Amino acid sequence: MPGLRLNLDEQLEGIAQQLRSLARAKDRLQGLLSAVLEIGGDLDLPTVLHRIVTTAMDLAGARYGALGVLAPSGDHLQQFITAGLTDEERAALGGIDFPHGRGVLGHLIHHPEPLRVTDIPSHPASVGFPPGHPPMRTLLGVAITVRGEIYGDLYLSERRDGRPFDEDDESVVRALAGAAGIAIENARLFGYMRDSAEQFQRLLLPTLPDLTPFSGAAVYRAAAEPASVGGDWYDAVVLPDQACAAVIGDVVGHDLHAAAAMAQARNMLRALLYDRQTPPSEVLTKLDHTVHAITDLPVTTACLVRIEPPSTDGWTLHWSTAGHLPPLILTPDGTARYLHAEPGIPLGVDPDIHRPDHTHQLPPGAIVLLFSDGLVEHPDHPIDDRLRALAELAAAHATQPLDALVHALADHHPSDGHDDMAILAIRTPREE
């Protein structure tokens, strides 16, 4: 009986071990599935690459991780993304260039099969570590393939439990590498589409002409959405009567139709400005009638201003809005003020509804700032709060050159950044 009981205990222990192994396998599989969803949930390539490294570290219980991106030649690393290093360890490596694929790392480049090393210093390909490098003994390396070509290599080192990497670690990291290839390709495609959309948008927008005696600067930033061609537009020109006309507009929609409509409206408006020395409201009304008659223009907001030659009271700002945000005036004394006034309705609604005009005196050296709503809209904050934040930001940079000013506003915008944005700044001539 004692022997039978011992045999039964051994069998029960064996079953318990199998159940524990199954539970660990289930947990690891669940972790892998969660990891695949996580790395595929972002379309920013640097974020995706770093997330692949940290996710692999979590799955294998590794202390250190890195992803080496191959150069186009495929024979060395041109980028090296690391995770797990402490601030002290990073400081100790300060001034040392990232690995380019020599030694054991290079072995995986030239032999892209999964690599498990139990003692890095004794590996035949090892060339040692640079000064200040944290000690590493074990390594697990797996190649990442994108569209049938090796994109880079995923490296893990030092399991936290001190044991070498095993077959289970290799299997789960290989599975992750397969999903990583898809996530990388999606992020690369997203980046290509975003860059192409932004380049197309920029080709439709003008380079500001010589505005002497005024000075001007403009900047456009694309939306954060893939292939999201926006309808934001701007223009400025000195007219025959020596007034400077400037406009900012936003066609509703984010597609090629909106971009094409934006280009049509901008070109028509410039022709109307040269043809008619009339108040801004009448130019907008004529534009509304024209586009209504000859094209299918979506609803469009706009703010058109004329900075008219000085009289005894200085320069005169003459403006009219079509459902757009008001101009922001920055004066040399540091004041930032919005010109809130009765708005007209957007273009494309009813061209026969009357549009109001407004005037405001400008001192020499004043800046008229026009912008689209992508600069200030944020779903978590009221628009008035974001407008105040923009005014404070603009006032803080008002003494800079106009190009630096508009880029500072675009870089530090108070919006959520999910919409395209256009900014146009015009400065009246300074006193001589």
Short mmCIF file of C-alpha atoms in Angstrom, two decimals:
data_model
loop_
_atom_site.label_atom_id
_atom_site.label_comp_id
_atom_site.label_asym_id
_atom_site.label_seq_id
_atom_site.Cartn_x
_atom_site.Cartn_y
_atom_site.Cartn_z
CA MET A 1 0.00 0.00 0.00
CA PRO A 2 2.75 2.56 0.73
CA GLY A 3 4.22 1.91 -2.75
CA LEU A 4 0.82 2.33 -4.38
CA ARG A 5 0.23 5.54 -2.46
CA LEU A 6 3.65 6.87 -3.51
CA ASN A 7 2.95 6.02 -7.15
CA LEU A 8 -0.43 7.77 -6.93
CA ASP A 9 1.19 10.85 -5.39
CA GLU A 10 3.72 10.94 -8.21
CA GLN A 11 0.96 10.69 -10.79
CA LEU A 12 -1.02 13.46 -9.12
CA GLU A 13 2.08 15.66 -8.99
CA GLY A 14 2.68 14.99 -12.67
CA ILE A 15 -0.90 15.95 -13.48
CA ALA A 16 -0.55 19.08 -11.35
CA GLN A 17 2.63 20.02 -13.25
CA GLN A 18 0.86 19.51 -16.57
CA LEU A 19 -2.02 21.68 -15.40
CA ARG A 20 0.41 24.38 -14.30
CA SER A 21 2.15 24.19 -17.67
CA LEU A 22 -1.19 24.46 -19.45
CA ALA A 23 -2.11 27.46 -17.29
CA ARG A 24 1.22 29.13 -18.09
CA ALA A 25 0.74 28.37 -21.78
CA LYS A 26 -2.77 29.81 -21.63
CA ASP A 27 -1.52 32.95 -19.87
CA ARG A 28 1.29 33.33 -22.39
CA LEU A 29 -1.09 32.85 -25.31
CA GLN A 30 -3.44 35.40 -23.84
CA GLY A 31 -0.49 37.73 -23.35
CA LEU A 32 0.56 37.20 -26.96
CA LEU A 33 -2.93 37.97 -28.25
CA SER A 34 -3.08 41.11 -26.13
CA ALA A 35 0.39 42.08 -27.34
CA VAL A 36 -0.59 41.69 -30.99
CA LEU A 37 -3.58 43.97 -30.44
CA GLU A 38 -1.43 46.49 -28.57
CA ILE A 39 1.33 46.86 -31.14
CA GLY A 40 -1.24 47.10 -33.92
CA GLY A 41 -3.15 49.86 -32.16
CA ASP A 42 -0.81 52.69 -33.11
CA LEU A 43 0.21 54.02 -36.52
CA ASP A 44 3.17 56.18 -35.53
CA LEU A 45 6.24 54.19 -36.62
CA PRO A 46 8.65 55.19 -33.79
CA THR A 47 5.93 54.38 -31.25
CA VAL A 48 5.23 51.03 -32.90
CA LEU A 49 8.93 50.07 -32.91
CA HIS A 50 9.41 50.92 -29.24
CA ARG A 51 6.20 49.10 -28.31
CA ILE A 52 7.39 45.96 -30.11
CA VAL A 53 10.52 45.94 -27.94
CA THR A 54 8.74 46.48 -24.62
CA THR A 55 6.03 43.96 -25.49
CA ALA A 56 8.61 41.28 -26.34
CA MET A 57 10.36 41.99 -23.04
CA ASP A 58 7.11 41.48 -21.15
CA LEU A 59 6.29 38.22 -22.93
CA ALA A 60 9.73 36.71 -22.32
CA GLY A 61 10.35 38.29 -18.92
CA ALA A 62 13.49 39.98 -20.20
CA ARG A 63 15.25 42.84 -18.50
CA TYR A 64 16.68 44.36 -21.69
CA GLY A 65 15.37 44.63 -25.22
CA ALA A 66 16.30 46.26 -28.51
CA LEU A 67 15.20 46.42 -32.12
CA GLY A 68 17.82 46.98 -34.78
CA VAL A 69 16.52 48.33 -38.09
CA LEU A 70 18.56 47.27 -41.10
CA ALA A 71 20.01 49.77 -43.57
CA PRO A 72 18.74 49.48 -47.18
CA SER A 73 21.90 47.51 -48.02
CA GLY A 74 20.85 44.90 -45.44
CA ASP A 75 24.38 44.44 -44.07
CA HIS A 76 24.31 46.69 -41.01
CA LEU A 77 21.96 48.44 -38.58
CA GLN A 78 20.97 52.04 -39.26
CA GLN A 79 18.74 52.45 -36.21
CA PHE A 80 18.75 50.86 -32.75
CA ILE A 81 15.75 51.19 -30.42
CA THR A 82 16.43 50.12 -26.84
CA ALA A 83 14.36 49.57 -23.71
CA GLY A 84 15.10 48.49 -20.16
CA LEU A 85 18.22 50.57 -19.55
CA THR A 86 18.15 52.66 -16.39
CA ASP A 87 19.04 56.33 -16.45
CA GLU A 88 22.40 55.45 -14.91
CA GLU A 89 23.08 52.79 -17.54
CA ARG A 90 22.19 55.18 -20.34
CA ALA A 91 24.44 57.86 -18.83
CA ALA A 92 27.33 55.36 -18.68
CA LEU A 93 26.91 54.81 -22.44
CA GLY A 94 26.85 58.52 -23.21
CA GLY A 95 28.95 59.41 -26.24
CA ILE A 96 29.10 55.80 -27.49
CA ASP A 97 27.48 55.20 -30.87
CA PHE A 98 24.71 52.62 -31.11
CA PRO A 99 25.62 49.12 -32.36
CA HIS A 100 25.71 48.81 -36.14
CA GLY A 101 25.63 45.03 -36.26
CA ARG A 102 29.01 43.58 -35.37
CA GLY A 103 29.60 40.59 -33.14
CA VAL A 104 26.66 38.47 -32.02
CA LEU A 105 24.19 41.09 -33.27
CA GLY A 106 25.77 40.86 -36.70
CA HIS A 107 25.50 37.07 -36.65
CA LEU A 108 21.70 37.39 -36.72
CA ILE A 109 21.92 39.88 -39.61
CA HIS A 110 23.84 37.43 -41.76
CA HIS A 111 22.06 34.30 -40.48
CA PRO A 112 18.42 35.38 -39.92
CA GLU A 113 17.35 32.31 -37.98
CA PRO A 114 16.23 32.53 -34.33
CA LEU A 115 19.28 32.76 -32.11
CA ARG A 116 19.53 31.71 -28.46
CA VAL A 117 22.82 32.32 -26.67
CA THR A 118 23.45 31.20 -23.07
CA ASP A 119 26.80 33.00 -22.70
CA ILE A 120 27.41 35.96 -25.01
CA PRO A 121 31.13 36.46 -24.21
CA SER A 122 31.93 32.85 -25.19
CA HIS A 123 30.00 32.94 -28.49
CA PRO A 124 32.39 32.63 -31.49
CA ALA A 125 31.05 35.86 -33.03
CA SER A 126 31.34 37.92 -29.83
CA VAL A 127 33.52 41.03 -29.98
CA GLY A 128 32.82 42.20 -26.45
CA PHE A 129 30.89 45.16 -25.09
CA PRO A 130 31.90 48.83 -25.18
CA PRO A 131 33.01 50.54 -21.97
CA GLY A 132 30.12 51.30 -19.63
CA HIS A 133 27.82 48.68 -21.19
CA PRO A 134 25.77 46.79 -18.57
CA PRO A 135 26.81 43.12 -18.22
CA MET A 136 24.71 40.80 -20.39
CA ARG A 137 25.10 37.05 -20.61
CA THR A 138 22.06 35.61 -22.38
CA LEU A 139 20.47 36.60 -25.68
CA LEU A 140 17.40 35.76 -27.73
CA GLY A 141 17.34 37.17 -31.25
CA VAL A 142 14.57 36.94 -33.85
CA ALA A 143 14.39 38.55 -37.29
CA ILE A 144 11.39 40.71 -38.24
CA THR A 145 10.19 40.40 -41.82
CA VAL A 146 8.11 43.00 -43.66
CA ARG A 147 6.65 42.09 -47.06
CA GLY A 148 9.04 39.17 -47.44
CA GLU A 149 12.20 41.14 -46.65
CA ILE A 150 14.18 41.35 -43.41
CA TYR A 151 13.31 44.69 -41.80
CA GLY A 152 15.35 44.30 -38.64
CA ASP A 153 16.19 42.12 -35.66
CA LEU A 154 14.55 41.93 -32.27
CA TYR A 155 16.98 41.28 -29.42
CA LEU A 156 16.24 40.31 -25.81
CA SER A 157 18.76 39.83 -23.01
CA GLU A 158 18.73 38.65 -19.40
CA ARG A 159 15.58 36.94 -18.19
CA ARG A 160 14.58 38.42 -14.89
CA ASP A 161 14.58 35.00 -13.22
CA GLY A 162 18.22 34.51 -14.21
CA ARG A 163 17.55 31.50 -16.45
CA PRO A 164 18.49 31.26 -20.13
CA PHE A 165 15.82 31.83 -22.75
CA ASP A 166 14.07 28.57 -23.68
CA GLU A 167 12.05 27.19 -26.58
CA ASP A 168 8.82 28.65 -25.23
CA ASP A 169 10.40 32.12 -25.16
CA GLU A 170 11.62 31.65 -28.71
CA SER A 171 8.20 30.50 -29.91
CA VAL A 172 6.27 33.38 -28.40
CA VAL A 173 8.78 36.01 -29.58
CA ARG A 174 8.75 34.54 -33.09
CA ALA A 175 4.97 34.78 -33.11
CA LEU A 176 5.20 38.38 -31.92
CA ALA A 177 7.75 39.16 -34.65
CA GLY A 178 5.25 37.97 -37.26
CA ALA A 179 2.61 40.36 -35.95
CA ALA A 180 5.25 43.09 -35.62
CA GLY A 181 5.98 42.89 -39.33
CA ILE A 182 2.34 43.63 -40.12
CA ALA A 183 2.21 46.49 -37.59
CA ILE A 184 5.39 48.02 -39.04
CA GLU A 185 4.05 47.81 -42.59
CA ASN A 186 0.78 49.46 -41.52
CA ALA A 187 2.70 52.26 -39.78
CA ARG A 188 4.96 52.77 -42.80
CA LEU A 189 1.95 52.90 -45.13
CA PHE A 190 0.24 55.37 -42.81
CA GLY A 191 3.32 57.58 -42.78
CA TYR A 192 3.57 57.48 -46.55
CA MET A 193 -0.09 58.40 -47.00
CA ARG A 194 0.13 61.17 -44.41
CA ASP A 195 3.26 62.64 -45.98
CA SER A 196 1.77 62.41 -49.48
CA ALA A 197 -1.43 64.11 -48.35
CA GLU A 198 0.52 66.90 -46.67
CA GLN A 199 2.75 67.37 -49.72
CA PHE A 200 -0.32 67.54 -51.99
CA GLN A 201 -1.91 70.09 -49.68
CA ARG A 202 1.22 72.23 -49.69
CA LEU A 203 1.34 72.21 -53.48
CA LEU A 204 -2.15 73.73 -53.50
CA LEU A 205 -1.23 76.51 -51.07
CA PRO A 206 0.61 79.61 -52.24
CA THR A 207 4.04 80.86 -51.39
CA LEU A 208 3.40 84.32 -50.03
CA PRO A 209 4.46 87.01 -52.51
CA ASP A 210 6.47 90.09 -51.64
CA LEU A 211 4.15 92.12 -49.42
CA THR A 212 6.36 95.21 -49.05
CA PRO A 213 5.87 97.49 -47.15
CA PHE A 214 4.06 94.86 -45.07
CA SER A 215 5.69 91.66 -43.87
CA GLY A 216 3.99 88.29 -43.70
CA ALA A 217 4.45 84.62 -42.82
CA ALA A 218 2.29 81.53 -42.99
CA VAL A 219 2.47 77.89 -41.95
CA TYR A 220 0.33 74.85 -42.64
CA ARG A 221 0.26 71.61 -40.64
CA ALA A 222 -1.58 68.51 -41.83
CA ALA A 223 -4.08 66.63 -39.69
CA ALA A 224 -2.97 63.57 -37.73
CA GLU A 225 -5.32 61.31 -39.68
CA PRO A 226 -4.04 59.09 -42.51
CA ALA A 227 -4.40 60.52 -46.03
CA SER A 228 -6.45 63.35 -44.58
CA VAL A 229 -6.19 66.10 -47.20
CA GLY A 230 -7.62 69.16 -45.54
CA GLY A 231 -9.49 72.20 -46.74
CA ASP A 232 -7.56 74.87 -44.83
CA TRP A 233 -6.20 77.67 -47.02
CA TYR A 234 -4.69 81.12 -46.85
CA ASP A 235 -3.50 83.86 -49.16
CA ALA A 236 -2.17 87.41 -49.00
CA VAL A 237 -1.43 90.02 -51.65
CA VAL A 238 -0.77 93.75 -51.96
CA LEU A 239 -3.49 95.27 -54.15
CA PRO A 240 -3.25 98.14 -56.67
CA ASP A 241 -4.70 100.58 -54.13
CA GLN A 242 -1.75 99.74 -51.80
CA ALA A 243 -3.97 97.83 -49.34
CA CYS A 244 -2.81 94.41 -48.18
CA ALA A 245 -5.53 91.78 -48.48
CA ALA A 246 -5.25 88.58 -46.45
CA VAL A 247 -7.60 85.64 -46.05
CA ILE A 248 -7.84 82.44 -44.07
CA GLY A 249 -10.42 79.79 -44.91
CA ASP A 250 -11.54 76.28 -44.14
CA VAL A 251 -13.55 74.08 -46.51
CA VAL A 252 -15.66 71.54 -44.62
CA GLY A 253 -14.34 68.01 -45.22
CA HIS A 254 -11.06 66.12 -45.32
CA ASP A 255 -10.76 64.59 -48.77
CA LEU A 256 -9.66 65.37 -52.30
CA HIS A 257 -12.96 67.10 -53.02
CA ALA A 258 -12.37 69.52 -50.13
CA ALA A 259 -8.80 70.16 -51.28
CA ALA A 260 -9.86 70.82 -54.86
CA ALA A 261 -12.66 73.13 -53.71
CA MET A 262 -10.17 74.98 -51.51
CA ALA A 263 -7.87 75.60 -54.48
CA GLN A 264 -10.78 76.82 -56.64
CA ALA A 265 -12.05 79.21 -53.96
CA ARG A 266 -8.58 80.63 -53.31
CA ASN A 267 -7.89 81.27 -56.99
CA MET A 268 -11.30 82.88 -57.56
CA LEU A 269 -10.88 85.09 -54.51
CA ARG A 270 -7.49 86.40 -55.63
CA ALA A 271 -8.99 87.35 -59.01
CA LEU A 272 -11.92 89.09 -57.31
CA LEU A 273 -9.60 91.01 -54.99
CA TYR A 274 -7.68 92.45 -57.94
CA ASP A 275 -10.85 93.18 -59.87
CA ARG A 276 -12.85 94.89 -57.14
CA GLN A 277 -11.60 97.60 -54.80
CA THR A 278 -14.64 96.98 -52.61
CA PRO A 279 -15.26 96.20 -48.94
CA PRO A 280 -14.39 92.63 -47.87
CA SER A 281 -18.07 91.78 -47.39
CA GLU A 282 -18.82 92.48 -51.05
CA VAL A 283 -15.85 90.41 -52.20
CA LEU A 284 -17.02 87.46 -50.09
CA THR A 285 -20.56 87.86 -51.41
CA LYS A 286 -19.31 87.90 -55.00
CA LEU A 287 -17.19 84.83 -54.30
CA ASP A 288 -20.23 83.08 -52.81
CA HIS A 289 -22.34 83.86 -55.90
CA THR A 290 -19.55 82.83 -58.27
CA VAL A 291 -18.78 79.45 -56.73
CA HIS A 292 -22.50 78.79 -56.31
CA ALA A 293 -23.00 79.34 -60.04
CA ILE A 294 -20.02 77.48 -61.51
CA THR A 295 -18.89 74.84 -59.03
CA ASP A 296 -20.04 72.63 -56.18
CA LEU A 297 -18.29 74.28 -53.25
CA PRO A 298 -18.85 72.66 -49.84
CA VAL A 299 -19.68 74.86 -46.88
CA THR A 300 -16.64 77.07 -46.27
CA THR A 301 -15.70 79.47 -43.51
CA ALA A 302 -13.40 82.41 -44.19
CA CYS A 303 -12.10 85.64 -42.77
CA LEU A 304 -11.07 88.30 -45.30
CA VAL A 305 -9.21 91.42 -44.20
CA ARG A 306 -7.89 94.54 -45.93
CA ILE A 307 -5.15 96.51 -44.20
CA GLU A 308 -5.68 99.90 -45.78
CA PRO A 309 -3.12 102.72 -46.16
CA PRO A 310 -2.65 104.97 -43.16
CA SER A 311 -4.71 108.03 -42.46
CA THR A 312 -4.33 110.42 -39.56
CA ASP A 313 -5.36 107.60 -37.19
CA GLY A 314 -2.92 104.99 -38.51
CA TRP A 315 -3.58 101.87 -40.56
CA THR A 316 -7.19 100.67 -40.91
CA LEU A 317 -8.12 97.03 -40.68
CA HIS A 318 -11.27 96.42 -42.72
CA TRP A 319 -12.64 92.89 -42.41
CA SER A 320 -15.59 90.57 -42.86
CA THR A 321 -16.03 87.00 -41.70
CA ALA A 322 -17.98 84.09 -43.14
CA GLY A 323 -18.59 82.00 -40.06
CA HIS A 324 -14.89 82.00 -39.19
CA LEU A 325 -12.95 82.67 -35.99
CA PRO A 326 -12.08 86.35 -35.41
CA PRO A 327 -8.70 87.95 -36.15
CA LEU A 328 -6.21 88.21 -33.29
CA ILE A 329 -4.37 91.55 -33.07
CA LEU A 330 -0.93 91.76 -31.44
CA THR A 331 0.25 95.30 -30.77
CA PRO A 332 3.83 96.43 -30.08
CA ASP A 333 2.98 97.14 -26.43
CA GLY A 334 2.36 93.39 -25.85
CA THR A 335 -1.44 93.46 -26.00
CA ALA A 336 -3.27 90.51 -27.62
CA ARG A 337 -6.89 91.18 -28.55
CA TYR A 338 -9.52 89.31 -30.57
CA LEU A 339 -11.73 91.43 -32.80
CA HIS A 340 -15.07 89.92 -31.92
CA ALA A 341 -17.79 91.28 -34.16
CA GLU A 342 -20.95 90.19 -35.91
CA PRO A 343 -20.05 87.27 -38.20
CA GLY A 344 -21.55 86.54 -41.56
CA ILE A 345 -22.79 83.10 -42.50
CA PRO A 346 -20.35 80.62 -44.13
CA LEU A 347 -19.93 80.49 -47.88
CA GLY A 348 -22.07 77.94 -49.62
CA VAL A 349 -25.19 78.49 -47.51
CA ASP A 350 -27.08 81.43 -49.02
CA PRO A 351 -25.21 84.03 -51.12
CA ASP A 352 -28.06 86.54 -50.85
CA ILE A 353 -27.85 87.04 -47.09
CA HIS A 354 -26.21 90.36 -46.14
CA ARG A 355 -22.65 90.24 -44.80
CA PRO A 356 -21.41 92.84 -42.30
CA ASP A 357 -18.13 94.77 -42.49
CA HIS A 358 -16.03 95.95 -39.57
CA THR A 359 -13.10 98.31 -39.09
CA HIS A 360 -10.37 98.71 -36.48
CA GLN A 361 -7.40 101.06 -36.28
CA LEU A 362 -3.94 99.49 -36.20
CA PRO A 363 -0.74 101.12 -34.93
CA PRO A 364 2.55 100.73 -36.83
CA GLY A 365 4.14 97.34 -36.19
CA ALA A 366 0.86 95.62 -35.28
CA ILE A 367 0.37 91.97 -36.23
CA VAL A 368 -2.88 90.67 -37.69
CA LEU A 369 -3.08 86.95 -36.97
CA LEU A 370 -5.54 84.78 -38.90
CA PHE A 371 -5.90 81.06 -38.20
CA SER A 372 -8.10 78.04 -38.82
CA ASP A 373 -10.00 76.22 -36.08
CA GLY A 374 -7.56 73.29 -36.09
CA LEU A 375 -5.21 75.52 -34.10
CA VAL A 376 -7.57 75.84 -31.13
CA GLU A 377 -10.21 73.09 -31.15
CA HIS A 378 -9.94 70.53 -28.35
CA PRO A 379 -12.81 68.21 -27.34
CA ASP A 380 -11.86 68.41 -23.66
CA HIS A 381 -11.77 72.21 -23.41
CA PRO A 382 -14.22 75.02 -24.22
CA ILE A 383 -13.29 77.02 -27.31
CA ASP A 384 -13.01 80.24 -25.26
CA ASP A 385 -10.43 78.57 -23.04
CA ARG A 386 -8.36 77.51 -26.08
CA LEU A 387 -8.63 80.99 -27.62
CA ARG A 388 -7.29 82.51 -24.41
CA ALA A 389 -4.42 80.01 -24.44
CA LEU A 390 -3.61 80.94 -28.03
CA ALA A 391 -3.66 84.66 -27.24
CA GLU A 392 -1.23 84.13 -24.36
CA LEU A 393 1.04 82.00 -26.54
CA ALA A 394 0.99 84.54 -29.35
CA ALA A 395 1.72 87.43 -26.99
CA ALA A 396 4.72 85.53 -25.59
CA HIS A 397 6.22 85.17 -29.09
CA ALA A 398 5.05 88.45 -30.64
CA THR A 399 8.51 90.04 -30.60
CA GLN A 400 10.00 87.27 -32.73
CA PRO A 401 10.21 87.42 -36.53
CA LEU A 402 6.88 86.48 -38.10
CA ASP A 403 8.14 83.16 -39.44
CA ALA A 404 9.29 82.16 -35.95
CA LEU A 405 5.98 83.34 -34.50
CA VAL A 406 3.75 81.22 -36.76
CA HIS A 407 5.94 78.15 -36.31
CA ALA A 408 5.90 78.57 -32.53
CA LEU A 409 2.10 78.67 -32.61
CA ALA A 410 1.97 75.56 -34.81
CA ASP A 411 4.49 73.70 -32.62
CA HIS A 412 2.83 74.55 -29.30
CA HIS A 413 -0.81 74.79 -30.41
CA PRO A 414 -3.52 74.54 -27.73
CA SER A 415 -5.65 72.16 -29.83
CA ASP A 416 -5.69 68.35 -29.78
CA GLY A 417 -3.84 68.28 -33.12
CA HIS A 418 -6.40 66.07 -34.86
CA ASP A 419 -7.32 68.64 -37.51
CA ASP A 420 -5.19 70.42 -40.04
CA MET A 421 -4.25 73.97 -39.20
CA ALA A 422 -3.25 77.08 -41.12
CA ILE A 423 -1.81 80.28 -39.66
CA LEU A 424 -1.23 83.59 -41.43
CA ALA A 425 0.42 86.63 -39.86
CA ILE A 426 0.68 90.10 -41.43
CA ARG A 427 2.59 92.98 -39.79
CA THR A 428 1.90 96.62 -40.59
CA PRO A 429 4.95 98.75 -41.48
CA ARG A 430 6.87 99.99 -38.49
CA GLU A 431 7.48 103.67 -37.86
CA GLU A 432 10.61 104.97 -39.53
#
